[in-house]
Coordinates of C-alpha atoms and ligand atoms in Angstrom, one line a residue:
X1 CA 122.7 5.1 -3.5
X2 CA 119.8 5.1 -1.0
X3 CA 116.7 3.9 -2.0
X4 CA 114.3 6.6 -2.8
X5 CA 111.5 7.5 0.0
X6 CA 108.2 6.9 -1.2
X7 CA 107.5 10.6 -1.5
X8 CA 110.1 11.1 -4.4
X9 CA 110.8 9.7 -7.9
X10 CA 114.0 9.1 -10.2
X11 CA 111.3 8.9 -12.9
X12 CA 108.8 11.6 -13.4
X13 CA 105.9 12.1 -16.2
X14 CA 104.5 15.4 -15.8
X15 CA 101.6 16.3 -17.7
X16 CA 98.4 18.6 -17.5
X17 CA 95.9 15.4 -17.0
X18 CA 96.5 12.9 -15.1
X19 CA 95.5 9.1 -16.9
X20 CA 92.9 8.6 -14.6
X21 CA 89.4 10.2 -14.0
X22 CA 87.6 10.1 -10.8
X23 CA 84.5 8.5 -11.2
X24 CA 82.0 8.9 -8.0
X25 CA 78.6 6.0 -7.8
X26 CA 75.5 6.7 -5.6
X27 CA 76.9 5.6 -2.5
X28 CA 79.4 8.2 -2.6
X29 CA 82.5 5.8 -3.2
X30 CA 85.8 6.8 -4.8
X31 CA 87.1 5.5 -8.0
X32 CA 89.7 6.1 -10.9
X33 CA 89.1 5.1 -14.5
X34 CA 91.7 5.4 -17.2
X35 CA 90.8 8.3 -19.1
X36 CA 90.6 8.6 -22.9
X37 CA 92.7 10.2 -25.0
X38 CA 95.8 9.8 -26.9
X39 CA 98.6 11.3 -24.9
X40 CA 97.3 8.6 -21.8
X41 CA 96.9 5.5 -24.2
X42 CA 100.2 5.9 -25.5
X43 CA 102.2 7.3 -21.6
X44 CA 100.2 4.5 -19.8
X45 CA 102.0 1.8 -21.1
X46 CA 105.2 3.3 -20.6
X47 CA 104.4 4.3 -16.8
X48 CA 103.6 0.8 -15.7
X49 CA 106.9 -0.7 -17.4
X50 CA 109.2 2.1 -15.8
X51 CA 107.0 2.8 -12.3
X52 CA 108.1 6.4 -10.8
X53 CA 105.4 9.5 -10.5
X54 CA 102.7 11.3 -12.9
X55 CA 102.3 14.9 -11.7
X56 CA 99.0 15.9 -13.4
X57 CA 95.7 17.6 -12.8
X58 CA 93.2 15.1 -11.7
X59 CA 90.5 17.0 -13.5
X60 CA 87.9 18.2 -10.4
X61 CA 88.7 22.2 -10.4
X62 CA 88.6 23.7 -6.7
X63 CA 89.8 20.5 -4.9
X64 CA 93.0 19.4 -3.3
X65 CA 93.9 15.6 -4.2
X66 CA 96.4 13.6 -2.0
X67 CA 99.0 11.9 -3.6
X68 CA 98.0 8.0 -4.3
X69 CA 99.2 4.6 -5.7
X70 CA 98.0 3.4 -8.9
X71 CA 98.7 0.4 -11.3
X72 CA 102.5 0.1 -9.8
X73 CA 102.8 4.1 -9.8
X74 CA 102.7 7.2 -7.9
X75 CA 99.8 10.0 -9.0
X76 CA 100.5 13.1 -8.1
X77 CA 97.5 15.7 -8.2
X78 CA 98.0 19.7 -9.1
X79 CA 95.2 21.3 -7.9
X80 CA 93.6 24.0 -10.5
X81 CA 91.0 26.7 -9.7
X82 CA 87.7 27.5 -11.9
X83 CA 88.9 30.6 -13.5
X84 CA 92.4 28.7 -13.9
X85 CA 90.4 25.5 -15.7
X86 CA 88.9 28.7 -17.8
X87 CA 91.6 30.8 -18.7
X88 CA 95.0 28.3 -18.6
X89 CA 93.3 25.2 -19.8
X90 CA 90.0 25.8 -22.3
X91 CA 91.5 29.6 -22.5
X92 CA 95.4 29.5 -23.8
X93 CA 95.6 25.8 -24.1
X94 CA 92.9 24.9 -25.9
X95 CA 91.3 28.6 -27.2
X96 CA 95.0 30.2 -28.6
X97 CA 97.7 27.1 -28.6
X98 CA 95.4 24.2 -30.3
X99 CA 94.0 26.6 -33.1
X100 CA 97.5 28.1 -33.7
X101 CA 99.4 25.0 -33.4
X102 CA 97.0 23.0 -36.0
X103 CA 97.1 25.3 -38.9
X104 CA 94.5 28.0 -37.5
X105 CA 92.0 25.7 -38.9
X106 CA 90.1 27.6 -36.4
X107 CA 90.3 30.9 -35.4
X108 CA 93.4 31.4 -32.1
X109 CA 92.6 33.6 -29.7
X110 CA 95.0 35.9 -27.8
X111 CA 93.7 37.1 -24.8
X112 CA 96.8 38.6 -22.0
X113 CA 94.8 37.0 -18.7
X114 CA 95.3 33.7 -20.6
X115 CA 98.8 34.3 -20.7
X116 CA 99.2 35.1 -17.0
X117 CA 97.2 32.1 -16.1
X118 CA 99.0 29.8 -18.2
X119 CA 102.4 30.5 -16.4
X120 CA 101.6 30.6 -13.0
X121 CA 100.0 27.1 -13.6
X122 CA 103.1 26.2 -15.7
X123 CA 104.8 27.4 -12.4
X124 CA 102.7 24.9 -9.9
X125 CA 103.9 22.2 -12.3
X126 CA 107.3 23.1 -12.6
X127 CA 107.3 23.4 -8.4
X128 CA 105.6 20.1 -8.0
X129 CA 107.8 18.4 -10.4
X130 CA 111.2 20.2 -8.4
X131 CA 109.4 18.7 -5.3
X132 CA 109.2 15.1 -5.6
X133 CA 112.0 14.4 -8.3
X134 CA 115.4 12.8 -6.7
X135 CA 118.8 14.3 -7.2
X136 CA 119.3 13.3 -10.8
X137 CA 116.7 12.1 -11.5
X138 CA 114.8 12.2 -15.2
X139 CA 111.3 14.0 -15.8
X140 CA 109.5 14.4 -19.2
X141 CA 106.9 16.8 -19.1
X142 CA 104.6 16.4 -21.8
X143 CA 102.9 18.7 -24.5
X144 CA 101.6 22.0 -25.6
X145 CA 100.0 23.0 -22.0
X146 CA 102.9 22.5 -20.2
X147 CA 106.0 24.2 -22.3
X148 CA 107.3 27.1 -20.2
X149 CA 107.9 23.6 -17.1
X150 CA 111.2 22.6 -18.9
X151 CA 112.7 26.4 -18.0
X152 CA 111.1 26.6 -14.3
X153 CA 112.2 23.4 -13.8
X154 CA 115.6 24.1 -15.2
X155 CA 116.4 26.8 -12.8
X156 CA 114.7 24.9 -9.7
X157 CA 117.0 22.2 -10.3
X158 CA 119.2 22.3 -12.2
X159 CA 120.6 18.5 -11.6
X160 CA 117.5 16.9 -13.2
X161 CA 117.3 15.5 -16.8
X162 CA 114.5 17.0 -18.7
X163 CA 113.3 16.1 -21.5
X164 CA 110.1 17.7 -23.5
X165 CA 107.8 15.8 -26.1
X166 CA 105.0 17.8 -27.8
X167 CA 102.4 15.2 -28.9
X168 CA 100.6 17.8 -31.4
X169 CA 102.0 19.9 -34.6
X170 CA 105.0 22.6 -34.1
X171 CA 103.5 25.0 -36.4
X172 CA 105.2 26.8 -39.7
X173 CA 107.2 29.9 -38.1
X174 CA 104.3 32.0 -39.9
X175 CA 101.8 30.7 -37.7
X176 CA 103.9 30.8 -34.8
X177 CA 105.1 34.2 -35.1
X178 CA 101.4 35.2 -34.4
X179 CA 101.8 34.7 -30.7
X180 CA 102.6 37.5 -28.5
X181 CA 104.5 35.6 -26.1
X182 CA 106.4 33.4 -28.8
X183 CA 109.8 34.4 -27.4
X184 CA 108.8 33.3 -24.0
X185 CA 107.4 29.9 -25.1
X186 CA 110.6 29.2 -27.3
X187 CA 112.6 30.2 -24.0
X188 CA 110.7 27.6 -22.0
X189 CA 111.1 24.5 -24.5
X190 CA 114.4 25.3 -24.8
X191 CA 115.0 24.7 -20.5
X192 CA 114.6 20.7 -22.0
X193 CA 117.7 18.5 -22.9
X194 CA 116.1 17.2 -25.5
X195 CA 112.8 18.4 -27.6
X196 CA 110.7 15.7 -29.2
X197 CA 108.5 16.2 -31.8
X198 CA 105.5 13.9 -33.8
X199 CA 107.7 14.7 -37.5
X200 CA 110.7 15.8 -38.9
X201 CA 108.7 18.6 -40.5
X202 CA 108.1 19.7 -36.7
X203 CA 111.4 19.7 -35.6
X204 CA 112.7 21.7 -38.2
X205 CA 110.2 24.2 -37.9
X206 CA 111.1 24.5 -34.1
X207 CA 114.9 24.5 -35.0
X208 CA 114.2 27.4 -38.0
X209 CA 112.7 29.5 -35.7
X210 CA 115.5 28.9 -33.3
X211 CA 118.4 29.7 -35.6
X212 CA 116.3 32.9 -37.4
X213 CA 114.3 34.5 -34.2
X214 CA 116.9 33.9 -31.4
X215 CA 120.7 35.0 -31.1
X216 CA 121.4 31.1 -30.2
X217 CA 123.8 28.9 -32.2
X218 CA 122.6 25.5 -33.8
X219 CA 124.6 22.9 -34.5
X220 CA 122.6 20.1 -36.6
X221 CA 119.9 19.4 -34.2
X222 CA 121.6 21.3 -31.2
X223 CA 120.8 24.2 -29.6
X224 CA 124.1 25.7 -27.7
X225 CA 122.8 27.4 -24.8
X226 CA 124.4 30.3 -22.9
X227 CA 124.7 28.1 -19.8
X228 CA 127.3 25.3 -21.7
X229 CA 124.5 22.9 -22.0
X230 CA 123.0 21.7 -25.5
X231 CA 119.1 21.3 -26.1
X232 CA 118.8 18.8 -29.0
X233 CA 115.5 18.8 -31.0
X234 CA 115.0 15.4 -33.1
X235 CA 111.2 13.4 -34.6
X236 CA 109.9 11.1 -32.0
X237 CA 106.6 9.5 -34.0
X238 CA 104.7 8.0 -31.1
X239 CA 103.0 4.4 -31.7
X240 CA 100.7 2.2 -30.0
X241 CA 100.9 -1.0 -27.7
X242 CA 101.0 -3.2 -30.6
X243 CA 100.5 -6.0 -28.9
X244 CA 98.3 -5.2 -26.2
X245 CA 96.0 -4.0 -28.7
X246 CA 96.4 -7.1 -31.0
X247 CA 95.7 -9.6 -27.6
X248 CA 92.8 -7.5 -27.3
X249 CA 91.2 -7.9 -30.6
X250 CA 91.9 -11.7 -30.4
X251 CA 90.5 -12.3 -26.8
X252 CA 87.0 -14.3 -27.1
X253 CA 85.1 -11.6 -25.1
X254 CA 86.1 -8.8 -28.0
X255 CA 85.2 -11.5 -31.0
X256 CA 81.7 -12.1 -29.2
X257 CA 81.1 -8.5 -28.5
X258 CA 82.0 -8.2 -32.7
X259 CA 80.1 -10.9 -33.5
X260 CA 77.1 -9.1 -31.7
X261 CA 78.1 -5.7 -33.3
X262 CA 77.4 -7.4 -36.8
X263 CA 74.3 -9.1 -35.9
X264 CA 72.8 -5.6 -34.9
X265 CA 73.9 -4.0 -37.9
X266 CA 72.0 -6.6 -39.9
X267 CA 75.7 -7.8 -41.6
X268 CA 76.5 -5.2 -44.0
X269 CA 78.6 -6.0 -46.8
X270 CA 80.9 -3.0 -46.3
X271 CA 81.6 -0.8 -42.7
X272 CA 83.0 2.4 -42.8
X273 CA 84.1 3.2 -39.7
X274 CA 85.6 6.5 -38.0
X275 CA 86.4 6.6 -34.3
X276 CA 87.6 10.2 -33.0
X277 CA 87.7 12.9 -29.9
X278 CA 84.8 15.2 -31.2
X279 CA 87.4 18.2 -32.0
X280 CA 87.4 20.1 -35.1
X281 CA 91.0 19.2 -35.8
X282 CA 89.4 15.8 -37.3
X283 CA 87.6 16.6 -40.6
X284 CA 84.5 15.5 -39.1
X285 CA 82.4 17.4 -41.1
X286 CA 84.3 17.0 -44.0
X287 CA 83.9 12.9 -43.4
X288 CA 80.0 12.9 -42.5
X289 CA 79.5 15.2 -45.5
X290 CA 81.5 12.9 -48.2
X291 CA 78.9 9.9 -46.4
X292 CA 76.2 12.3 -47.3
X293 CA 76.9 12.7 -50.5
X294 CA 78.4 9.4 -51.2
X295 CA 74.8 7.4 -49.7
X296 CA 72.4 10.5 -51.9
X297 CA 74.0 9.4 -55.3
X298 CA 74.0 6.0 -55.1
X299 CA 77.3 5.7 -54.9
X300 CA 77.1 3.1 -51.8
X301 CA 74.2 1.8 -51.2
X302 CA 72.5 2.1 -48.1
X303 CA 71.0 -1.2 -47.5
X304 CA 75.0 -2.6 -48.3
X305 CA 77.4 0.0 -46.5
X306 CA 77.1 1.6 -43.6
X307 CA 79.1 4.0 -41.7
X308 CA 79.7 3.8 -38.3
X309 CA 81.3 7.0 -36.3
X310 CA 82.1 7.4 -32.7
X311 CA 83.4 10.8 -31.7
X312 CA 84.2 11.0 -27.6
X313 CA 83.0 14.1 -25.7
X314 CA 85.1 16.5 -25.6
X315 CA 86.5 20.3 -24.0
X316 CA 82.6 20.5 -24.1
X317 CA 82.9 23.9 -22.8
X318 CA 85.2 25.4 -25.3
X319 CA 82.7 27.6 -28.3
X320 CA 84.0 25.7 -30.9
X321 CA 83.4 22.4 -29.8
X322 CA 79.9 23.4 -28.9
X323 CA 79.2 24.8 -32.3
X324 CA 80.7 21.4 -33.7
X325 CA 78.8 19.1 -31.7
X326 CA 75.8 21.1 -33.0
X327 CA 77.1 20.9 -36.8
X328 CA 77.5 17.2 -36.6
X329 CA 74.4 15.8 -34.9
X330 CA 72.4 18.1 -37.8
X331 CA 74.5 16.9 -40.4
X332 CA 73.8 13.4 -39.6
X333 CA 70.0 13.9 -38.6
X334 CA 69.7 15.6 -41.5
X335 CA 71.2 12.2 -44.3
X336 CA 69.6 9.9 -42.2
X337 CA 66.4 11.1 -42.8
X338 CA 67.0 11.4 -46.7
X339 CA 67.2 7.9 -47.0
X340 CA 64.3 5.7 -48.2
X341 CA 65.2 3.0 -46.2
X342 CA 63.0 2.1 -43.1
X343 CA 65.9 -0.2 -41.8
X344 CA 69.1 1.1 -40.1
X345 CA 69.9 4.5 -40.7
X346 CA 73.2 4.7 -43.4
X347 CA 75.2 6.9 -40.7
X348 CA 75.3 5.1 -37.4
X349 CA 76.5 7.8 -35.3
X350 CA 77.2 8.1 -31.0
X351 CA 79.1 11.1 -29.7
X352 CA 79.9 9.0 -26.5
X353 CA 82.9 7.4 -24.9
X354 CA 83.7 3.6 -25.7
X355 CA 85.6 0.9 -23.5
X356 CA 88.9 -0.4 -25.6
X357 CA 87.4 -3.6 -26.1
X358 CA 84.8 -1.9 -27.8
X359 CA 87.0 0.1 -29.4
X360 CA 88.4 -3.5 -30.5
X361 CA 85.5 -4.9 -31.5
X362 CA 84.6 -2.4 -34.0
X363 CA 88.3 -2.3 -35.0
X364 CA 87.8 -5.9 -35.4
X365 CA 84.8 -5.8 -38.0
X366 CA 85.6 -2.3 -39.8
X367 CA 86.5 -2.9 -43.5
X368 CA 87.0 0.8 -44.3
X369 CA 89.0 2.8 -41.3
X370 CA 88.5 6.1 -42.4
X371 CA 91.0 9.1 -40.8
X372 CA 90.5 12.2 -42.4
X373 CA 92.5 15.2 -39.9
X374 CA 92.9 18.9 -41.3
X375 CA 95.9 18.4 -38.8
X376 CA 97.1 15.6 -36.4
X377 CA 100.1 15.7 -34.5
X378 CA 100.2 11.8 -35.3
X379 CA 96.8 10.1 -34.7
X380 CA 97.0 6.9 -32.7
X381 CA 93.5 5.9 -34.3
X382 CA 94.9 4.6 -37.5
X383 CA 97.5 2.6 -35.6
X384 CA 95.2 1.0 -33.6
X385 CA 92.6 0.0 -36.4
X386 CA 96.3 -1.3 -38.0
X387 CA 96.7 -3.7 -34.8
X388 CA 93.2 -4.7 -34.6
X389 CA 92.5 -5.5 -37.8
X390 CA 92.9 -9.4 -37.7
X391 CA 92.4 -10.1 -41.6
X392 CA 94.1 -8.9 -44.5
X393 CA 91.1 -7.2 -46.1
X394 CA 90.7 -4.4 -44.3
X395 CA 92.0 -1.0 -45.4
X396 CA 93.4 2.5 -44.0
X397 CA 91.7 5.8 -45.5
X398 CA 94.3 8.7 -44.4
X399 CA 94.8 12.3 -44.4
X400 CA 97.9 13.1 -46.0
X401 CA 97.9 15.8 -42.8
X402 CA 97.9 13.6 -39.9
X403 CA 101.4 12.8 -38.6
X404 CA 101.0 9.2 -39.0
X405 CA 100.6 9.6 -42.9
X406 CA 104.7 9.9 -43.2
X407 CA 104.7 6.1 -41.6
X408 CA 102.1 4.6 -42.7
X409 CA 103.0 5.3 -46.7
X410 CA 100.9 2.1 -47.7
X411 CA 97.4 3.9 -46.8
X412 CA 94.8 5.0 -48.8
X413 CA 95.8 8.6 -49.0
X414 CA 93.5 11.6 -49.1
X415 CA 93.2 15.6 -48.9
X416 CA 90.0 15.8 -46.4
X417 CA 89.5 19.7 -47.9
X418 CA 89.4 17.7 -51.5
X419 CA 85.5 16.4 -51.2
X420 CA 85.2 14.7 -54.7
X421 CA 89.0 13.1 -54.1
X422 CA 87.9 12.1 -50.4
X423 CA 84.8 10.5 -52.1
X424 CA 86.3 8.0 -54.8
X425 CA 89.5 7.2 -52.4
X426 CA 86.5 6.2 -49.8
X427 CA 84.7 4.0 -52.4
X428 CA 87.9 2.5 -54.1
X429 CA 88.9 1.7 -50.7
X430 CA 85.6 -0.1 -49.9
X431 CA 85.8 -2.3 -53.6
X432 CA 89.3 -2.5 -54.5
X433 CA 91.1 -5.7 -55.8
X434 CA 91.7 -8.0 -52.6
X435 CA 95.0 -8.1 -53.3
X436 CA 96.3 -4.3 -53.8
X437 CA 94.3 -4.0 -50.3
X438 CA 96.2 -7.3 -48.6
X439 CA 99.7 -6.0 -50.0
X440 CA 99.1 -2.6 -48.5
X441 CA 97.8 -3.9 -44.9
X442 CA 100.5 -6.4 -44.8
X443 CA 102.9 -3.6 -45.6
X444 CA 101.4 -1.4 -42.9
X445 CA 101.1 -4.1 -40.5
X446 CA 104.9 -4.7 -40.4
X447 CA 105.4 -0.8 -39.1
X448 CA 103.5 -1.1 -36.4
X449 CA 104.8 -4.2 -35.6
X450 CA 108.3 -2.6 -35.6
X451 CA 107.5 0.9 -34.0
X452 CA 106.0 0.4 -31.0
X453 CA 105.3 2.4 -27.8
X454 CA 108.1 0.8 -26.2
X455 CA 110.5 1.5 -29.1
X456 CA 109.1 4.9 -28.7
X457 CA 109.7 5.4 -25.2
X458 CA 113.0 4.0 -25.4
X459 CA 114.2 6.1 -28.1
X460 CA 113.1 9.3 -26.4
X461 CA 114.9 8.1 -23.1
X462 CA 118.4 6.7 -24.8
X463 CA 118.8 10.0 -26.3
X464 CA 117.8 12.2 -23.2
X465 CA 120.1 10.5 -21.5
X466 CA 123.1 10.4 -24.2
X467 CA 122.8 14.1 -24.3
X468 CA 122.5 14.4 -20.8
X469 CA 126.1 12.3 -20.6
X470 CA 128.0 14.9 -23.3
Ligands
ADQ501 P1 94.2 12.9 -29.7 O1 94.0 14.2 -30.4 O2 93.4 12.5 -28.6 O3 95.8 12.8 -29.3 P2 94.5 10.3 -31.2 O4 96.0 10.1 -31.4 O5 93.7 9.8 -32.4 O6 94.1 11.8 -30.9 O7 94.1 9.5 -29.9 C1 92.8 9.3 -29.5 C2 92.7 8.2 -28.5 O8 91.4 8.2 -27.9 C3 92.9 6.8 -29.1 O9 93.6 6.0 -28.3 C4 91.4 6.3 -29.3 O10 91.3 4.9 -29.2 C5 90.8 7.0 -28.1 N1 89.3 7.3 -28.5 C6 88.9 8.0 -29.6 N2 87.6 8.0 -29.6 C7 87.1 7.3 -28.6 C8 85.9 6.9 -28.1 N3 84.7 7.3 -28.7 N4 85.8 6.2 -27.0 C9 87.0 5.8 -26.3 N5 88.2 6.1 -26.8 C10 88.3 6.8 -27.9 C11 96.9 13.7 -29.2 C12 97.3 14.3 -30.6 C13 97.5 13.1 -31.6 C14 98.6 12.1 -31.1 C15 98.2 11.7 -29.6 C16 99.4 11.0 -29.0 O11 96.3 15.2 -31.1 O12 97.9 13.6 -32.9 O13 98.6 11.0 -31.9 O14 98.0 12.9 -28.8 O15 100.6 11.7 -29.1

């Protein structure tokens, strides 16, 4: 076979972002930082071990990117307009799909110039992606902004492996029924060879709706489609680098900067900590509010616990998030200046964005890890803190709703909508018996030692391929 001219790929991630943000300083120079975000901390990984192209939009609306090398791959800019950032991305994306798709714990919004923007920029992806990928060759388009690509693609080229993963909920066919163009979205997953999915529970929503809203036969977890080929839908639970994230934690730079992070906070006996996007998908308030109420009764004592929450900026242009951010920094303003106290405040919060080793760091010196979604596809968070963690005496607070609560079984389970339940899991968590909290981290630890990003990646692959061989 010849070897592939630099402009094309056998491997292709297409997403809407790409994993790096351009950052510009004074003098006007050009650079790309990894962006945050779980769908980049978990494809990153996975890009530099198999090289190949990531078609994605480089996040500048208005302006035409070229094509550039980065970290041993290819990064392939899509160029979006303003009103296309407005009505595909914080409109249908994040405004109609991310409401409906996590429970409506927020209110979706149908609007039909959403719709038309989000498949003629579906249609730029799917275009790109024909573009640059070799005969053959495999492409795995990625999530909820991007699901009519698999069908375009399909019909471009029809010789290319495609395989789909959707890295947040597929809904209960009640919710989904909702959306005027649900026959049209269902169409455009199905253009995949294989459909991944965070859960089991989410694949067998997707493959209900298949069998009772569609004419299509299914086999098990196969889609026969009119044109001979099968579409398989199966659970893919992402993971973490485990390692990567371990060797982090354990580097002397991270253990000086925790070391630090504990001087400044005056060495509390117990740190809550919660590290999130600021999206209303997260039981925020539902967290800062059991703090609240937890630090007014006595329950934990100020001047012993704190807790510590970082929540990164995010689709700061979207209502809801506004209104959010609004909610949260009263909400905390509002505790901190209950307490007595003229020492550090009981709630520690910053809505900024944190390096990883920070991220480490506070990983490092958390004794509480408290992850409290209404909904989470999965939620790398609590994997992470699992990894980081470097003694056996920390512990995992988890909503029974994120993804990662069918794994990680050893948690400290919770109902974030339960307030009083959410409040004695947070304090047994913080004083139980040293040994019920070492058997359950131990426990924990060995899953993410076992299901990595790697295993992940490799699962998803094996079987797009095997399918792709029937
Ligand atoms: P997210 O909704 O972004 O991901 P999550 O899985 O928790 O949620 O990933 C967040 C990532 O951002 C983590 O890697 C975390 O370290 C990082 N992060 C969070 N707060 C940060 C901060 N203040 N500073 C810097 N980094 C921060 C979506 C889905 C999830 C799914 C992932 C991957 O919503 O359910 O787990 O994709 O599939």
């Amino acid at each position: 076979m010849p070897a592939p001219t630099p402009s094309t790929a056998t491997f292709l991630v297409v997403a809407n972002r790409l994993p790096v943000d351009r950052s510009i300083d004074e003098a006007g120079n050009v650079s790309w930082r990894t962006s945050p975000g779980g769908l980049v901390t978990a494809l990153e990984p996975v890009m530099r071990k198999h090289g190949g192209a990531w078609v994605g939009w480089h996040g500048a609306p208005d302006e035409v990117v070229e094509t550039f090398e980065h970290d041993g791959f290819t990064i392939v800019p899509v160029p979006l307009s303003t009103d296309e950032v407005e009505e595909y991305y914080e409109g249908f994306s994040n405004a109609t799909l991310w409401p409906l798709y996590h429970d409506s714990v927020a209110f979706p919004e149908f609007h039909r110039e959403w719709w038309d923007a989000y498949q003629s920029v579906n249609r730029r992806f799917a275009e790109k992606a024909a573009e640059i990928a070799d005969e053959g060759a495999t492409v795995w388009v990625q999530d909820y902004q991007l699901q009519l690509v698999p069908q375009m693609l399909r019909e471009l080229r029809p010789d290319l492996n495609i395989g789909f993963f959707l890295h947040i909920p597929f809904p209960p066919i009640e919710l989904y029924l909702q959306l005027p163009w649900r026959r049209q979205i269902l169409e455009g997953l199905l253009g995949a060879d294989l459909v991944g999915f965070q859960t089991v529970g989410g694949s067998r929503n997707f493959l209900q709706l298949v069998k009772t809203h569609t004419p299509l036969k299914v086999n098990r977890d196969a889609v026969e489609m009119p044109d001979g080929r099968q579409s398989v839908s199966r659970a893919f639970p992402i993971s973490i680098d485990t390692q990567g994230f371990r060797d982090l934690a354990n580097s002397p730079e991270v253990i000086a900067m925790a070391e630090e992070l504990l001087d400044d906070l005056g060495h509390p006996e117990t740190i809550f900590l919660g590290v999130d996007r600021l999206d209303y998908t997260k039981g925020l308030r539902q967290k800062v509010r059991a703090f609240g109420e937890l630090f007014d009764s006595g329950e934990l004592d100020p001047s012993k616990s704190v807790f510590i929450q970082v929540a990164t900026p995010s689709r700061e242009r979207v209502e809801e998030y506004v209104r959010l951010r609004n909610d949260i920094d009263l909400l905390v303003g509002r505790i901190n200046s209950h307490t007595e106290s003229l020492g550090r405040a009981p709630i520690v919060y910053r809505h900024a964005s944190f390096g990883r080793d920070t991220l480490a760091a506070m990983y490092r010196i958390a004794d509480v890890m408290v992850v409290t979604p209404l909904r989470d596809g999965m939620n790398l968070v609590a994997k992470e803190y699992i990894a980081c963690h470097a003694s056996d005496d920390g512990a995992l607070v988890l909503s029974e709703f994120a993804g990662a609560a069918r794994e990680l079984k050893q948690a400290y389970m919770v109902n974030p909508y339960d307030l009083n339940g959410l409040k004695s899991t947070l304090v047994k968590a913080g004083s139980d018996d040293p040994a019920e909290k070492r058997r359950r981290l131990r426990a924990l630890r060995k899953q993410v030692n076992t299901h990595t990003i790697d295993a992940w990646a490799d699962n998803f692959l094996t079987a797009l391929t095997a399918n792709r061989a029937l």
